[in-house]
Coordinates of N, CA and C in Angstrom, one line a residue:
M1422 N 0.9 -1.2 0.0 CA 0.0 0.0 0.0 C 0.9 1.2 0.0
R1423 N 0.5 2.2 -0.8 CA 1.1 3.5 -0.8 C 0.2 4.6 -0.4
V1424 N 0.5 5.6 0.4 CA -0.2 6.7 0.7 C 0.5 7.9 0.2
L1425 N -0.1 8.7 -0.5 CA 0.5 9.9 -1.1 C -0.2 11.1 -0.7
N1426 N 0.6 12.2 -0.4 CA 0.0 13.4 0.0 C 0.7 14.5 -1.0
D1427 N -0.1 15.1 -1.8 CA 0.4 16.1 -2.8 C 1.6 15.5 -3.6
G1428 N 1.4 14.2 -4.0 CA 2.4 13.5 -4.9 C 3.5 12.9 -4.1
A1429 N 3.7 13.2 -2.9 CA 4.8 12.7 -2.1 C 4.3 11.5 -1.3
V1430 N 5.2 10.4 -1.3 CA 4.8 9.2 -0.6 C 5.0 9.5 0.9
V1431 N 3.9 9.3 1.7 CA 4.0 9.5 3.2 C 3.9 8.2 3.9
Y1432 N 3.6 7.0 3.1 CA 3.6 5.7 3.7 C 3.7 4.8 2.6
Y1433 N 4.7 3.8 2.8 CA 4.7 2.7 1.9 C 5.0 1.4 2.7
G1434 N 4.0 0.5 2.7 CA 4.2 -0.7 3.5 C 2.9 -1.6 3.4
S1435 N 2.7 -2.4 4.4 CA 1.6 -3.4 4.3 C 0.4 -2.6 4.8
L1436 N -0.7 -3.2 4.4 CA -2.1 -2.7 4.8 C -2.3 -2.8 6.2
D1437 N -1.9 -3.9 6.8 CA -1.9 -4.1 8.3 C -1.2 -3.0 9.0
G1438 N 0.0 -2.7 8.6 CA 0.8 -1.7 9.2 C 0.3 -0.3 9.2
A1439 N -0.7 0.0 8.3 CA -1.2 1.2 8.1 C -2.5 1.5 9.0
E1440 N -3.1 0.4 9.5 CA -4.3 0.5 10.1 C -4.3 1.4 11.4
S1441 N -3.2 1.4 12.0 CA -3.2 2.3 13.3 C -2.6 3.7 13.0
L1442 N -2.3 4.0 11.8 CA -1.8 5.3 11.5 C -2.9 6.3 11.1
V1443 N -2.6 7.6 11.3 CA -3.5 8.5 10.9 C -2.8 9.4 9.8
F1444 N -3.5 9.5 8.6 CA -2.9 10.3 7.5 C -3.6 11.6 7.3
P1445 N -2.9 12.6 6.8 CA -3.5 13.9 6.6 C -4.7 13.8 5.6
A1446 N -5.7 14.7 5.8 CA -6.8 14.8 4.8 C -6.3 15.0 3.4
G1447 N -7.0 14.4 2.5 CA -6.7 14.7 1.1 C -5.6 13.7 0.5
C1448 N -5.2 12.7 1.3 CA -4.3 11.7 0.8 C -4.9 10.7 -0.2
T1449 N -4.0 10.4 -1.1 CA -4.4 9.3 -2.1 C -3.9 8.0 -1.7
Y1450 N -4.7 7.0 -1.7 CA -4.4 5.6 -1.3 C -4.3 4.8 -2.6
E1451 N -3.1 4.0 -2.7 CA -2.9 3.0 -3.7 C -2.7 1.7 -3.2
Y1452 N -3.5 0.7 -3.7 CA -3.4 -0.7 -3.2 C -2.9 -1.7 -4.3
T1453 N -2.2 -2.7 -3.9 CA -1.9 -3.7 -4.7 C -3.2 -4.6 -5.0
D1454 N -3.1 -5.4 -6.0 CA -4.3 -6.3 -6.3 C -4.7 -7.2 -5.1
S1455 N -3.6 -7.7 -4.4 CA -3.9 -8.6 -3.3 C -4.5 -7.8 -2.2
E1456 N -4.1 -6.6 -2.0 CA -4.7 -5.7 -0.9 C -6.1 -5.4 -1.3
V1457 N -6.4 -5.2 -2.5 CA -7.8 -4.8 -3.0 C -8.7 -6.1 -2.6
R1458 N -8.2 -7.2 -3.0 CA -8.8 -8.5 -2.7 C -9.1 -8.7 -1.2
L1459 N -8.1 -8.4 -0.4 CA -8.2 -8.5 1.1 C -9.2 -7.5 1.6
K1460 N -9.2 -6.3 1.1 CA -10.2 -5.3 1.6 C -11.6 -5.7 1.3
K1461 N -11.8 -6.4 0.1 CA -13.1 -6.8 -0.3 C -13.5 -8.0 0.6
R1462 N -12.6 -8.9 0.9 CA -13.0 -10.0 1.7 C -13.3 -9.6 3.1
L1463 N -12.6 -8.6 3.7 CA -12.9 -8.0 5.0 C -14.3 -7.3 5.0
G1464 N -14.6 -6.6 3.8 CA -15.8 -6.1 3.8 C -17.0 -7.1 3.7
I1465 N -16.7 -8.2 3.0 CA -17.7 -9.3 3.0 C -17.9 -9.9 4.4
L1466 N -16.7 -10.1 5.1 CA -16.8 -10.7 6.4 C -17.6 -9.8 7.4
E1467 N -17.5 -8.5 7.3 CA -18.2 -7.6 8.2 C -19.7 -7.5 7.8
A1468 N -20.0 -7.6 6.5 CA -21.4 -7.3 6.1 C -22.1 -8.6 5.9
A1469 N -21.6 -9.7 5.5 CA -22.3 -10.9 5.2 C -22.0 -12.1 6.0
G1470 N -21.0 -12.1 6.9 CA -20.8 -13.1 7.8 C -19.4 -13.7 7.6
D1471 N -19.0 -14.6 8.6 CA -17.7 -15.2 8.5 C -17.7 -16.3 7.4
H1472 N -16.5 -17.0 7.2 CA -16.4 -17.9 6.1 C -17.4 -19.2 6.4
Q1473 N -17.5 -19.6 7.6 CA -18.4 -20.7 8.0 C -19.8 -20.4 7.7
S1474 N -20.2 -19.2 8.1 CA -21.6 -18.8 7.7 C -21.8 -18.8 6.2
L1475 N -20.9 -18.2 5.4 CA -21.0 -18.2 4.0 C -21.0 -19.6 3.4
L1476 N -20.2 -20.4 3.9 CA -20.2 -21.8 3.5 C -21.5 -22.6 3.8
G1477 N -22.0 -22.3 5.0 CA -23.3 -22.8 5.3 C -24.4 -22.4 4.4
A1478 N -24.5 -21.1 4.1 CA -25.5 -20.6 3.2 C -25.4 -21.2 1.9
N1479 N -24.2 -21.4 1.4 CA -24.0 -22.0 0.0 C -24.3 -23.5 0.1
A1480 N -24.0 -24.1 1.2 CA -24.4 -25.6 1.3 C -26.0 -25.7 1.3
D1481 N -26.6 -24.7 2.0 CA -28.1 -24.7 2.1 C -28.6 -24.5 0.7
A1482 N -28.1 -23.7 -0.1 CA -28.6 -23.4 -1.4 C -28.4 -24.6 -2.3
A1483 N -27.2 -25.3 -2.2 CA -26.9 -26.3 -3.1 C -27.9 -27.6 -2.7
E1484 N -28.2 -27.7 -1.4 CA -29.0 -28.8 -0.9 C -30.5 -28.6 -1.4
L1485 N -30.9 -27.2 -1.3 CA -32.2 -26.9 -1.7 C -32.4 -27.2 -3.2
L1486 N -31.4 -26.8 -4.0 CA -31.5 -27.0 -5.5 C -31.5 -28.5 -5.8
L1487 N -30.7 -29.3 -5.1 CA -30.7 -30.7 -5.3 C -32.0 -31.4 -5.0
V1488 N -32.5 -31.1 -3.9 CA -33.9 -31.7 -3.5 C -34.9 -31.3 -4.4
E1489 N -35.1 -30.0 -4.7 CA -36.1 -29.5 -5.6 C -36.0 -30.0 -7.0
F1490 N -34.7 -30.1 -7.5 CA -34.5 -30.5 -8.8 C -34.8 -32.1 -8.9
S1491 N -34.4 -32.8 -7.8 CA -34.8 -34.2 -7.8 C -36.3 -34.5 -7.8
K1492 N -37.0 -33.6 -7.0 CA -38.4 -33.7 -7.1 C -39.0 -33.5 -8.5
L1493 N -38.5 -32.5 -9.1 CA -38.9 -32.1 -10.5 C -38.6 -33.2 -11.4
V1494 N -37.4 -33.8 -11.4 CA -37.1 -34.9 -12.3 C -38.0 -36.1 -12.1
V1495 N -38.2 -36.4 -10.8 CA -39.1 -37.6 -10.5 C -40.5 -37.4 -11.0
S1496 N -41.0 -36.2 -10.8 CA -42.4 -35.8 -11.3 C -42.5 -35.8 -12.8
L1497 N -41.4 -35.3 -13.5 CA -41.4 -35.2 -14.9 C -41.4 -36.6 -15.6
E1498 N -40.8 -37.6 -14.9 CA -40.8 -38.9 -15.4 C -42.2 -39.5 -15.7
S1499 N -43.2 -39.1 -14.8 CA -44.5 -39.6 -15.0 C -45.4 -38.6 -15.7
A1500 N -44.9 -37.5 -16.2 CA -45.8 -36.5 -16.9 C -46.1 -37.1 -18.3
D1501 N -47.4 -37.0 -18.6 CA -47.8 -37.5 -20.0 C -48.3 -36.3 -20.8
S1502 N -48.4 -35.1 -20.2 CA -48.9 -34.0 -21.0 C -48.3 -32.7 -20.5
F1503 N -48.5 -31.6 -21.3 CA -48.0 -30.4 -20.9 C -48.5 -30.0 -19.5
D1504 N -49.8 -30.2 -19.2 CA -50.4 -29.9 -17.9 C -49.7 -30.7 -16.8
D1505 N -49.4 -31.9 -17.1 CA -48.6 -32.7 -16.1 C -47.2 -32.1 -15.8
F1506 N -46.6 -31.6 -16.9 CA -45.3 -31.0 -16.8 C -45.4 -29.7 -15.9
K1507 N -46.4 -28.9 -16.2 CA -46.6 -27.7 -15.3 C -46.9 -28.0 -13.9
K1508 N -47.7 -29.0 -13.6 CA -48.0 -29.5 -12.2 C -46.7 -29.9 -11.6
A1509 N -45.8 -30.6 -12.3 CA -44.5 -31.0 -11.7 C -43.6 -29.9 -11.2
S1510 N -43.8 -28.7 -11.8 CA -42.9 -27.6 -11.4 C -43.5 -26.7 -10.4
N1511 N -44.9 -27.0 -10.1 CA -45.6 -26.0 -9.1 C -44.9 -25.9 -7.8
S1512 N -44.4 -26.9 -7.2 CA -43.9 -26.9 -5.8 C -42.7 -25.8 -5.8
F1513 N -42.0 -25.5 -6.8 CA -40.9 -24.6 -6.7 C -41.1 -23.2 -7.3
V1514 N -42.3 -23.1 -8.0 CA -42.6 -21.9 -8.7 C -42.6 -20.7 -7.8
S1515 N -43.3 -20.8 -6.7 CA -43.4 -19.6 -5.8 C -42.1 -19.2 -5.3
D1516 N -41.3 -20.1 -4.9 CA -39.9 -19.8 -4.4 C -39.1 -19.2 -5.5
A1517 N -39.2 -19.7 -6.7 CA -38.5 -19.2 -7.8 C -38.9 -17.7 -8.1
N1518 N -40.2 -17.5 -8.0 CA -40.6 -16.2 -8.2 C -40.2 -15.2 -7.2
I1519 N -40.1 -15.7 -6.0 CA -39.5 -14.7 -4.9 C -38.1 -14.3 -5.3
V1520 N -37.3 -15.2 -5.7 CA -35.9 -14.9 -6.1 C -35.9 -14.0 -7.3
L1521 N -36.6 -14.4 -8.3 CA -36.7 -13.5 -9.6 C -37.2 -12.1 -9.3
D1522 N -38.3 -12.0 -8.6 CA -38.8 -10.7 -8.2 C -37.9 -9.9 -7.5
G1523 N -37.2 -10.6 -6.5 CA -36.2 -9.8 -5.8 C -35.0 -9.4 -6.6
M1524 N -34.6 -10.1 -7.5 CA -33.6 -9.7 -8.5 C -34.0 -8.5 -9.4
D1525 N -35.2 -8.6 -9.9 CA -35.7 -7.5 -10.7 C -35.9 -6.3 -10.0
S1526 N -36.3 -6.3 -8.8 CA -36.5 -5.1 -7.9 C -35.2 -4.5 -7.4
G1527 N -34.1 -5.4 -7.5 CA -32.9 -4.9 -6.9 C -32.7 -5.3 -5.5
K1528 N -33.7 -6.0 -4.8 CA -33.6 -6.3 -3.5 C -32.5 -7.4 -3.3
Y1529 N -32.4 -8.3 -4.3 CA -31.3 -9.3 -4.2 C -30.3 -9.1 -5.4
K1530 N -29.0 -9.3 -5.0 CA -28.0 -9.2 -6.1 C -27.1 -10.3 -5.7
F1531 N -26.8 -11.2 -6.6 CA -25.9 -12.3 -6.4 C -24.4 -12.0 -6.8
P1532 N -23.4 -12.5 -6.1 CA -22.1 -12.1 -6.4 C -21.7 -12.3 -7.9
Y1533 N -22.2 -13.4 -8.5 CA -21.9 -13.6 -9.9 C -22.2 -12.4 -10.8
Q1534 N -23.3 -11.8 -10.4 CA -23.7 -10.6 -11.2 C -22.7 -9.4 -11.1
S1535 N -22.1 -9.3 -10.0 CA -21.1 -8.2 -9.8 C -19.8 -8.6 -10.4
K1536 N -19.5 -9.9 -10.4 CA -18.1 -10.4 -11.0 C -18.3 -10.5 -12.4
G1537 N -19.5 -10.8 -13.0 CA -19.6 -11.1 -14.5 C -19.7 -12.5 -14.7
Q1538 N -20.8 -13.0 -15.3 CA -21.1 -14.4 -15.5 C -20.0 -15.2 -16.2
S1539 N -19.4 -14.6 -17.2 CA -18.3 -15.3 -17.9 C -17.1 -15.5 -17.0
D1540 N -16.7 -14.5 -16.2 CA -15.7 -14.6 -15.4 C -15.9 -15.7 -14.3
V1541 N -17.1 -15.7 -13.8 CA -17.4 -16.7 -12.8 C -17.3 -18.1 -13.4
I1542 N -17.9 -18.4 -14.6 CA -17.8 -19.6 -15.3 C -16.4 -20.1 -15.5
E1543 N -15.5 -19.1 -15.9 CA -14.2 -19.4 -16.0 C -13.4 -19.8 -14.8
D1544 N -13.8 -19.1 -13.7 CA -13.2 -19.3 -12.3 C -13.6 -20.7 -11.9
I1545 N -14.9 -21.0 -12.0 CA -15.4 -22.3 -11.6 C -14.7 -23.4 -12.4
S1546 N -14.6 -23.2 -13.7 CA -14.0 -24.2 -14.5 C -12.5 -24.5 -14.2
E1547 N -11.8 -23.4 -14.0 CA -10.4 -23.4 -13.6 C -10.2 -24.2 -12.3
R1548 N -11.0 -23.8 -11.3 CA -10.9 -24.5 -10.0 C -11.2 -25.9 -10.0
A1549 N -12.3 -26.2 -10.7 CA -12.7 -27.6 -10.9 C -11.7 -28.4 -11.6
T1550 N -11.0 -27.9 -12.6 CA -10.0 -28.6 -13.3 C -8.8 -28.9 -12.4
E1551 N -8.4 -27.9 -11.6 CA -7.2 -28.1 -10.7 C -7.6 -29.2 -9.6
V1552 N -8.7 -29.2 -9.1 CA -9.2 -30.1 -8.1 C -9.2 -31.5 -8.8
S1553 N -9.7 -31.6 -10.0 CA -9.8 -32.8 -10.7 C -8.4 -33.4 -11.0
K1554 N -7.4 -32.6 -11.3 CA -6.1 -33.0 -11.5 C -5.5 -33.7 -10.3
I1555 N -5.8 -33.1 -9.2 CA -5.3 -33.6 -7.9 C -6.0 -35.0 -7.6
L1556 N -7.3 -35.0 -7.7 CA -8.0 -36.3 -7.4 C -7.7 -37.4 -8.3
S1557 N -7.2 -37.1 -9.6 CA -6.9 -38.2 -10.5 C -5.6 -38.8 -10.3
K1558 N -4.8 -38.2 -9.4 CA -3.4 -38.7 -9.2 C -3.4 -40.0 -8.3

């Protein structure tokens, strides 16, 4: 991290080392990419919960999707008409509408929307590939 005052460097060092310092008004702050990432992660920790809470919420979401998708697949197997198909999806429609309405109104925003869907897909694919390489050894 660098702190500049009128173009002159008044601090150069770690983000942690600067926390207890007081800088003059009007200073400019420059952060490395890793410091920007750390600041964002700390902001998430303060606003959305610790890593265990976030992991728990993600696990809940995955389990919910697995159960509801399983119900839909089983119901669709016995569907003989479009009406049967529509009935099979009824159990999840109201919950899906809550999510979609919340997104449309701006009440809910998911991290992938801020990151960019293509970046998220690339990140998921790269991480999955690396994990798969290790598991296949």
